[in-house]
Short mmCIF file of C-alpha atoms and ligand atoms in Angstrom, two decimals:
data_model
loop_
_atom_site.label_atom_id
_atom_site.label_comp_id
_atom_site.label_asym_id
_atom_site.label_seq_id
_atom_site.Cartn_x
_atom_site.Cartn_y
_atom_site.Cartn_z
CA MET A 1240 49.50 4.52 46.23
CA VAL A 1241 51.41 6.09 43.25
CA GLU A 1242 50.48 3.25 40.99
CA ALA A 1243 47.06 3.48 42.17
CA LEU A 1244 46.86 7.09 41.38
CA ARG A 1245 48.49 6.46 37.96
CA GLU A 1246 45.84 3.97 37.10
CA GLU A 1247 43.45 6.34 38.49
CA LEU A 1248 44.42 8.97 35.96
CA ALA A 1249 44.81 6.42 32.94
CA ASP A 1250 41.26 5.75 33.52
CA LEU A 1251 40.03 9.41 33.68
CA THR A 1252 42.12 10.44 30.48
CA ALA A 1253 40.57 7.44 28.60
CA SER A 1254 37.21 8.12 29.54
CA VAL A 1255 37.54 11.90 28.59
CA ARG A 1256 39.06 10.54 25.31
CA ALA A 1257 36.17 8.20 24.74
CA PHE A 1258 33.66 11.21 25.32
CA LEU A 1259 35.44 13.60 23.04
CA GLU A 1260 35.27 10.87 20.42
CA TRP A 1261 31.80 10.24 21.19
CA HIS A 1262 31.03 14.12 20.86
CA ALA A 1263 32.85 14.40 17.62
CA ALA A 1264 30.99 11.35 15.98
CA THR A 1265 27.75 12.22 16.89
CA GLY A 1266 27.44 15.87 17.59
CA ALA A 1267 25.51 15.35 20.54
CA ASP A 1268 25.23 17.49 23.42
CA GLY A 1269 25.47 16.41 26.89
CA LEU A 1270 26.73 13.14 28.04
CA PRO A 1271 25.60 9.87 26.64
CA GLY A 1272 22.89 8.75 28.59
CA HIS A 1273 24.08 5.18 29.48
CA PRO A 1274 27.64 3.63 29.55
CA SER A 1275 26.29 1.28 27.00
CA ALA A 1276 25.22 3.96 24.68
CA LEU A 1277 28.94 5.40 24.92
CA HIS A 1278 30.10 2.00 24.21
CA GLU A 1279 27.86 1.60 20.97
CA ALA A 1280 28.45 4.90 20.15
CA LEU A 1281 32.30 4.08 19.75
CA GLY A 1282 31.62 1.12 17.95
CA ALA A 1283 32.40 -1.53 19.95
CA SER A 1284 31.97 -4.08 17.78
CA SER A 1285 33.77 -2.35 14.63
CA PRO A 1286 36.57 -4.36 13.02
CA ASP A 1287 39.11 -1.89 14.62
CA GLY A 1288 39.33 -4.05 17.56
CA GLY A 1289 38.83 -4.08 21.26
CA PRO A 1290 36.47 -1.69 22.69
CA PRO A 1291 37.29 1.76 22.70
CA ALA A 1292 35.79 2.48 26.18
CA PRO A 1293 38.36 2.07 28.95
CA ARG A 1294 38.00 -0.76 31.07
CA ARG A 1295 40.09 -1.20 34.16
CA ALA A 1296 40.93 -4.55 33.48
CA GLU A 1297 41.75 -4.33 29.84
CA ARG A 1298 43.67 -1.20 29.63
CA GLY A 1299 44.49 -0.01 33.23
CA PHE A 1300 47.41 2.14 33.24
CA ALA A 1301 49.21 0.73 30.16
CA GLY A 1302 46.59 2.49 28.04
CA LEU A 1303 47.63 5.68 28.67
CA ASP A 1304 50.79 5.15 26.51
CA ALA A 1305 48.70 2.67 23.96
CA PRO A 1306 47.80 4.23 20.67
CA SER A 1307 44.53 5.99 20.33
CA PRO A 1308 41.77 3.82 18.62
CA PRO A 1309 41.17 5.19 15.16
CA ALA A 1310 38.51 7.71 14.75
CA SER A 1311 36.95 5.71 12.18
CA ARG A 1312 34.54 3.16 13.32
CA GLY A 1313 34.70 0.95 10.06
CA GLY A 1314 30.84 0.76 10.05
CA SER A 1315 28.10 2.86 8.17
CA ASP A 1316 27.31 6.27 9.47
CA ALA A 1317 24.19 4.74 11.25
CA ALA A 1318 26.61 3.26 13.61
CA PHE A 1319 27.50 6.82 14.84
CA ALA A 1320 24.06 8.07 15.44
CA PRO A 1321 22.81 8.01 19.07
CA PRO A 1322 21.28 4.80 19.49
CA ALA A 1323 17.69 6.01 19.94
CA GLN A 1324 17.89 7.31 15.95
CA ARG A 1325 19.60 4.13 14.71
CA SER A 1326 18.29 2.75 11.85
CA ASP A 1327 20.00 -0.76 12.03
CA ALA A 1328 17.99 -1.67 15.45
CA GLY A 1329 15.77 -3.85 13.61
CA GLY A 1330 17.92 -5.01 10.83
CA ALA A 1331 15.65 -7.97 9.88
CA SER A 1332 12.71 -5.63 9.33
CA PRO A 1333 11.29 -4.53 6.02
CA PRO A 1334 11.39 -1.19 4.60
CA GLN A 1335 8.58 1.20 5.51
CA PRO A 1336 6.01 1.09 2.65
CA GLU A 1337 5.46 4.48 1.13
CA ARG A 1338 3.59 7.10 3.15
CA ARG A 1339 1.22 9.57 1.41
CA SER A 1340 0.90 12.76 2.42
CA ALA A 1341 -2.31 13.82 4.79
CA ALA A 1342 -2.67 17.11 3.10
CA ALA A 1343 -3.50 15.48 -0.28
CA SER A 1344 -5.88 13.08 1.46
CA PRO A 1345 -9.39 12.66 0.77
CA PRO A 1346 -11.50 11.79 3.84
CA GLN A 1347 -9.91 8.99 5.55
CA PRO A 1348 -11.72 8.42 8.81
CA GLU A 1349 -10.18 5.29 9.89
CA GLN A 1350 -6.77 5.08 8.36
CA ARG A 1351 -5.25 2.89 10.96
CA SER A 1352 -7.99 0.33 10.76
CA ALA A 1353 -7.68 0.24 7.00
CA GLU A 1354 -4.81 -2.05 7.85
CA ALA A 1355 -6.64 -3.89 10.59
CA GLN A 1356 -9.48 -4.38 7.69
CA ALA A 1357 -6.39 -5.62 5.45
CA ALA A 1358 -5.45 -8.43 7.88
CA ARG A 1359 -8.86 -9.67 8.17
CA PRO A 1360 -10.34 -12.38 5.94
CA PRO A 1361 -13.00 -10.25 3.72
CA VAL A 1362 -16.47 -10.13 5.26
CA GLN A 1363 -19.01 -11.18 2.64
CA ALA A 1364 -22.20 -10.50 4.55
CA GLN A 1365 -21.82 -6.84 4.27
CA ARG A 1366 -21.82 -7.01 0.43
CA SER A 1367 -24.54 -8.96 -0.55
CA PRO A 1368 -28.16 -9.08 0.51
CA GLU A 1369 -28.15 -12.51 -0.81
CA PRO A 1370 -27.02 -15.27 1.48
CA SER A 1371 -23.31 -15.46 1.50
CA PRO A 1372 -21.66 -18.30 0.24
CA ARG A 1373 -18.11 -19.46 1.37
CA PRO A 1374 -15.43 -17.19 1.09
CA ALA A 1375 -13.51 -17.90 -2.38
CA VAL A 1376 -10.32 -16.98 -0.89
CA SER A 1377 -8.89 -18.76 2.40
CA ALA A 1378 -7.78 -16.75 4.99
CA ALA A 1379 -4.49 -18.49 4.63
CA SER A 1380 -3.93 -17.80 0.86
CA ALA A 1381 -5.38 -14.23 1.03
CA PRO A 1382 -2.64 -11.69 0.83
CA ARG A 1383 -2.40 -9.58 4.12
CA ALA A 1384 -1.09 -6.18 4.70
CA THR A 1385 -0.85 -5.63 8.39
CA ALA A 1386 0.53 -2.85 10.56
CA ALA A 1387 3.01 -4.98 11.71
CA GLN A 1388 4.19 -6.33 8.57
CA PRO A 1389 4.14 -3.60 6.09
CA VAL A 1390 4.12 -4.38 2.60
CA THR A 1391 6.45 -2.92 0.67
CA PRO A 1392 5.83 -1.88 -3.21
CA GLU A 1393 8.07 -5.16 -4.20
CA GLU A 1394 5.84 -7.30 -2.08
CA ARG A 1395 2.76 -5.79 -3.08
CA VAL A 1396 3.66 -6.73 -6.71
CA THR A 1397 4.50 -10.02 -5.75
CA ARG A 1398 1.41 -10.75 -3.72
CA LEU A 1399 -0.79 -9.44 -6.34
CA ALA A 1400 0.97 -11.67 -8.88
CA LEU A 1401 0.38 -14.65 -6.63
CA LEU A 1402 -3.20 -13.90 -6.45
CA ALA A 1403 -3.57 -13.14 -10.03
CA GLU A 1404 -2.41 -16.76 -10.33
CA GLU A 1405 -5.12 -17.99 -8.10
CA VAL A 1406 -7.49 -15.88 -9.82
CA ARG A 1407 -6.33 -17.58 -12.97
CA THR A 1408 -7.28 -21.14 -12.01
CA CYS A 1409 -10.28 -20.49 -9.87
CA GLN A 1410 -13.44 -22.38 -10.02
CA LYS A 1411 -15.23 -21.35 -7.31
CA CYS A 1412 -18.41 -20.09 -9.07
CA PRO A 1413 -20.16 -21.42 -12.24
CA LEU A 1414 -18.82 -18.18 -14.22
CA HIS A 1415 -15.41 -19.91 -14.45
CA GLU A 1416 -17.02 -22.68 -16.98
CA GLY A 1417 -17.81 -20.01 -19.85
CA ARG A 1418 -14.58 -18.12 -19.60
CA THR A 1419 -11.44 -17.99 -21.89
CA HIS A 1420 -9.71 -16.10 -19.56
CA ALA A 1421 -10.04 -14.80 -15.92
CA VAL A 1422 -9.65 -11.03 -15.93
CA PHE A 1423 -7.34 -10.04 -12.93
CA SER A 1424 -6.32 -6.42 -13.63
CA ARG A 1425 -4.57 -4.12 -15.55
CA GLY A 1426 -2.29 -0.79 -15.00
CA SER A 1427 -0.15 0.03 -11.87
CA PRO A 1428 -0.36 -1.37 -8.40
CA LEU A 1429 1.08 1.51 -6.92
CA SER A 1430 -1.58 3.73 -8.12
CA GLU A 1431 -3.30 6.17 -5.96
CA ILE A 1432 -6.51 5.53 -7.64
CA VAL A 1433 -8.08 2.36 -8.56
CA PHE A 1434 -11.01 1.97 -11.08
CA VAL A 1435 -13.78 -1.08 -10.64
CA GLY A 1436 -15.91 -2.03 -13.44
CA GLU A 1437 -18.59 -4.62 -13.25
CA GLY A 1438 -16.88 -7.55 -15.13
CA PRO A 1439 -15.21 -8.45 -18.15
CA GLY A 1440 -16.90 -8.53 -21.56
CA ALA A 1441 -16.20 -10.14 -24.62
CA GLU A 1442 -13.20 -8.78 -25.56
CA GLU A 1443 -11.72 -8.53 -22.00
CA ASP A 1444 -12.43 -12.44 -21.87
CA LEU A 1445 -10.46 -12.86 -25.05
CA GLN A 1446 -7.34 -10.88 -24.05
CA GLY A 1447 -7.38 -11.43 -20.00
CA GLU A 1448 -7.65 -7.68 -19.48
CA PRO A 1449 -9.84 -5.59 -18.16
CA PHE A 1450 -11.44 -2.47 -20.16
CA VAL A 1451 -9.91 -3.45 -23.36
CA GLY A 1452 -13.17 -3.05 -25.27
CA PRO A 1453 -14.88 -0.17 -26.63
CA ALA A 1454 -15.74 1.03 -23.10
CA GLY A 1455 -12.39 0.68 -22.33
CA GLN A 1456 -11.24 2.73 -24.77
CA LEU A 1457 -13.85 5.56 -23.46
CA LEU A 1458 -12.14 4.82 -19.86
CA ASP A 1459 -8.59 5.26 -21.47
CA LYS A 1460 -9.93 8.87 -22.53
CA MET A 1461 -11.19 9.48 -19.20
CA ILE A 1462 -8.08 8.36 -17.52
CA ALA A 1463 -5.87 10.60 -20.01
CA ALA A 1464 -8.21 13.71 -19.32
CA MET A 1465 -7.22 13.29 -15.65
CA GLY A 1466 -3.67 13.61 -16.42
CA TYR A 1467 -2.83 9.87 -16.01
CA PRO A 1468 -0.85 7.63 -18.41
CA ARG A 1469 -3.21 4.81 -19.49
CA ASP A 1470 -1.23 2.24 -17.35
CA GLY A 1471 -0.43 4.72 -14.39
CA VAL A 1472 -3.89 3.73 -12.60
CA TYR A 1473 -5.03 0.17 -11.74
CA ILE A 1474 -7.98 -0.96 -13.18
CA CYS A 1475 -10.25 -4.19 -11.91
CA ASN A 1476 -13.70 -5.61 -11.84
CA ILE A 1477 -16.04 -6.74 -9.22
CA VAL A 1478 -16.35 -10.35 -10.91
CA LYS A 1479 -13.10 -11.78 -12.67
CA CYS A 1480 -14.82 -13.89 -15.24
CA ARG A 1481 -17.25 -12.75 -17.87
CA PRO A 1482 -21.03 -13.39 -17.16
CA PRO A 1483 -22.73 -15.14 -20.16
CA GLN A 1484 -24.03 -12.74 -22.69
CA ASN A 1485 -22.56 -10.05 -20.82
CA ARG A 1486 -25.58 -10.19 -18.15
CA LYS A 1487 -25.18 -8.75 -14.69
CA PRO A 1488 -23.07 -10.74 -12.28
CA GLU A 1489 -25.52 -12.47 -9.86
CA PRO A 1490 -25.29 -11.30 -6.04
CA ALA A 1491 -23.66 -14.88 -5.09
CA GLU A 1492 -21.19 -14.69 -7.83
CA MET A 1493 -20.14 -11.06 -6.89
CA ALA A 1494 -20.08 -12.53 -3.29
CA THR A 1495 -17.84 -15.44 -4.07
CA CYS A 1496 -15.46 -13.17 -6.15
CA SER A 1497 -15.33 -10.21 -3.52
CA PRO A 1498 -12.61 -11.56 -1.54
CA TYR A 1499 -10.27 -11.24 -4.40
CA LEU A 1500 -11.04 -7.61 -5.01
CA ALA A 1501 -10.95 -6.99 -1.12
CA SER A 1502 -7.42 -8.36 -1.23
CA GLN A 1503 -6.33 -6.18 -4.09
CA LEU A 1504 -7.58 -3.28 -2.51
CA ALA A 1505 -6.02 -4.32 0.73
CA LEU A 1506 -2.79 -4.47 -1.24
CA ILE A 1507 -2.94 -1.51 -3.08
CA LYS A 1508 -4.66 0.78 -0.54
CA PRO A 1509 -5.42 3.38 -3.14
CA LYS A 1510 -6.32 6.91 -2.00
CA VAL A 1511 -9.45 6.67 -3.94
CA ILE A 1512 -11.70 4.11 -5.62
CA VAL A 1513 -13.79 5.23 -8.86
CA ALA A 1514 -16.65 2.91 -9.18
CA LEU A 1515 -17.94 2.67 -12.40
CA GLY A 1516 -21.87 2.00 -12.43
CA ALA A 1517 -24.18 0.59 -10.25
CA THR A 1518 -23.07 -3.00 -10.02
CA ALA A 1519 -19.45 -1.81 -9.19
CA VAL A 1520 -20.93 0.36 -6.33
CA GLN A 1521 -22.98 -2.72 -5.12
CA GLY A 1522 -20.10 -4.74 -5.31
CA LEU A 1523 -17.92 -2.46 -2.87
CA ILE A 1524 -20.46 -1.35 -0.37
CA GLY A 1525 -23.72 -3.59 -0.99
CA THR A 1526 -26.00 -0.67 -1.77
CA THR A 1527 -28.74 -1.11 -4.40
CA GLU A 1528 -29.35 2.40 -5.10
CA GLY A 1529 -29.42 3.62 -8.49
CA ILE A 1530 -26.28 4.88 -10.05
CA THR A 1531 -28.03 8.42 -10.85
CA LYS A 1532 -28.73 8.99 -7.69
CA LEU A 1533 -25.37 7.67 -6.18
CA ARG A 1534 -23.09 9.40 -8.60
CA GLY A 1535 -20.85 12.19 -7.68
CA THR A 1536 -21.45 11.55 -4.00
CA TRP A 1537 -18.22 10.06 -1.78
CA LYS A 1538 -19.21 6.75 -0.16
CA LEU A 1539 -16.61 5.05 1.97
CA TYR A 1540 -15.10 1.26 1.21
CA LYS A 1541 -14.96 -0.82 4.57
CA GLY A 1542 -14.91 2.88 6.29
CA THR A 1543 -11.62 3.84 5.13
CA ILE A 1544 -11.18 4.26 1.18
CA PRO A 1545 -13.06 7.06 -0.30
CA ILE A 1546 -15.51 6.01 -3.15
CA MET A 1547 -16.48 8.13 -6.21
CA PRO A 1548 -19.41 6.50 -7.82
CA THR A 1549 -19.94 7.58 -11.43
CA PHE A 1550 -21.47 6.30 -14.55
CA HIS A 1551 -20.03 3.22 -16.46
CA PRO A 1552 -18.44 4.10 -19.74
CA ALA A 1553 -20.36 1.54 -21.28
CA TYR A 1554 -23.54 3.85 -20.41
CA LEU A 1555 -21.72 6.65 -21.79
CA LEU A 1556 -21.38 5.24 -25.29
CA ARG A 1557 -25.08 5.16 -25.38
CA GLN A 1558 -25.52 8.24 -23.49
CA PRO A 1559 -22.86 10.51 -24.41
CA SER A 1560 -24.67 13.58 -22.83
CA ALA A 1561 -23.71 11.91 -19.39
CA LYS A 1562 -20.14 12.42 -19.91
CA ARG A 1563 -20.35 15.96 -18.35
CA GLU A 1564 -21.62 14.68 -15.22
CA VAL A 1565 -18.77 11.97 -15.10
CA TRP A 1566 -16.28 14.36 -16.24
CA SER A 1567 -17.60 16.34 -12.94
CA ASP A 1568 -17.24 13.38 -10.91
CA LEU A 1569 -13.65 12.77 -12.01
CA LYS A 1570 -12.68 16.33 -11.21
CA GLU A 1571 -13.88 16.18 -7.79
CA VAL A 1572 -11.66 12.99 -7.66
CA MET A 1573 -8.83 15.00 -8.57
CA ARG A 1574 -9.81 17.96 -6.59
CA HIS A 1575 -9.52 15.31 -3.39
CA LEU A 1576 -6.16 14.17 -4.70
CA GLY A 1577 -4.80 17.64 -4.77
CA LYS A 1578 -4.27 17.54 -8.41
CA SER A 1579 -5.66 20.08 -11.06
CA ALA A 1580 -7.54 19.34 -14.04
CA PRO A 1581 -5.17 19.32 -17.15
CA ASP A 1582 -6.29 21.93 -19.51
CA ARG A 1583 -8.49 20.24 -21.97
CA GLY A 1584 -8.27 22.68 -24.60
N1 URA B 1687 -17.01 -3.49 -18.43
C1 URA B 1687 -16.56 -3.86 -17.14
O1 URA B 1687 -17.35 -3.47 -16.30
N2 URA B 1687 -15.31 -4.22 -17.18
C2 URA B 1687 -14.40 -4.27 -18.12
O2 URA B 1687 -13.29 -4.97 -17.97
C3 URA B 1687 -14.85 -4.32 -19.28
C4 URA B 1687 -16.20 -3.95 -19.31
#
């Protein structure tokens, strides 16, 4: 009888001690919701040995005289967090991708479906009034960015590099025959803005980088006027290979190349796309409307990413008076991004 009472008392004492330790470790009010939560909070698997929570069979009466388990649980602080808040619950999960503030966001009516869109192979029928050729990038090879598998910045860079390599050797349309280099992109894959042009010119074809010729130099000035470093934004084109004599790309060429751009945008998920010229807008949303009508009016890419159409810098080289409108369009972009225009002196 006395023995049984002693054992009972030992259990009770150990339970109280365990609770006090749990409370000290977590700062939580009230009791742990579940016995296993208590067990976990006390670091059952910590290197300090056996489970600290009392178990009749293991500690019993003798536990009263045994030394207390050390306060330290031997793991990271996360081990002391209440189970619902533990960050190690999904140890194999990748870290969360950066989240952008909603306050500064331009209209994004279907934010969730942006990720769903990214998971799908690009739909070409929406892009071109022409009959669609086969997709240039197979569903298997196209990089994916799904809600279930968030793409970290590192993965984004890696996947874009893989895609660039695929583009480098692409032979899916006749434009590859005349190229020196395929032109994938320049700038930061972590940018909040993507500038999309039409296709490489002579200088871009030679150097393998977009917008490095005369139009590119003007684009650099536009980017600087917005307050970004030259390589702080991402720049790419509708088609990745130079059309002969700098002609406008054919709708079929644009459609064949469009999965590459779709994959770039799905990975980067910019807050805003600036479409440079009518061909860029056409390649992005399929409209054949003129740029004079389109510019300065927000459009949406795949129902998710706001597009600001504006004049192509090559047009500005011929028509400098149109710079005023372009600056107004870029200021609108900055307004959406919550940025103020830098003082231009
Ligand atoms: N014009 C474009 O549209 N893209 C380039 O890369 C260069 C000139």
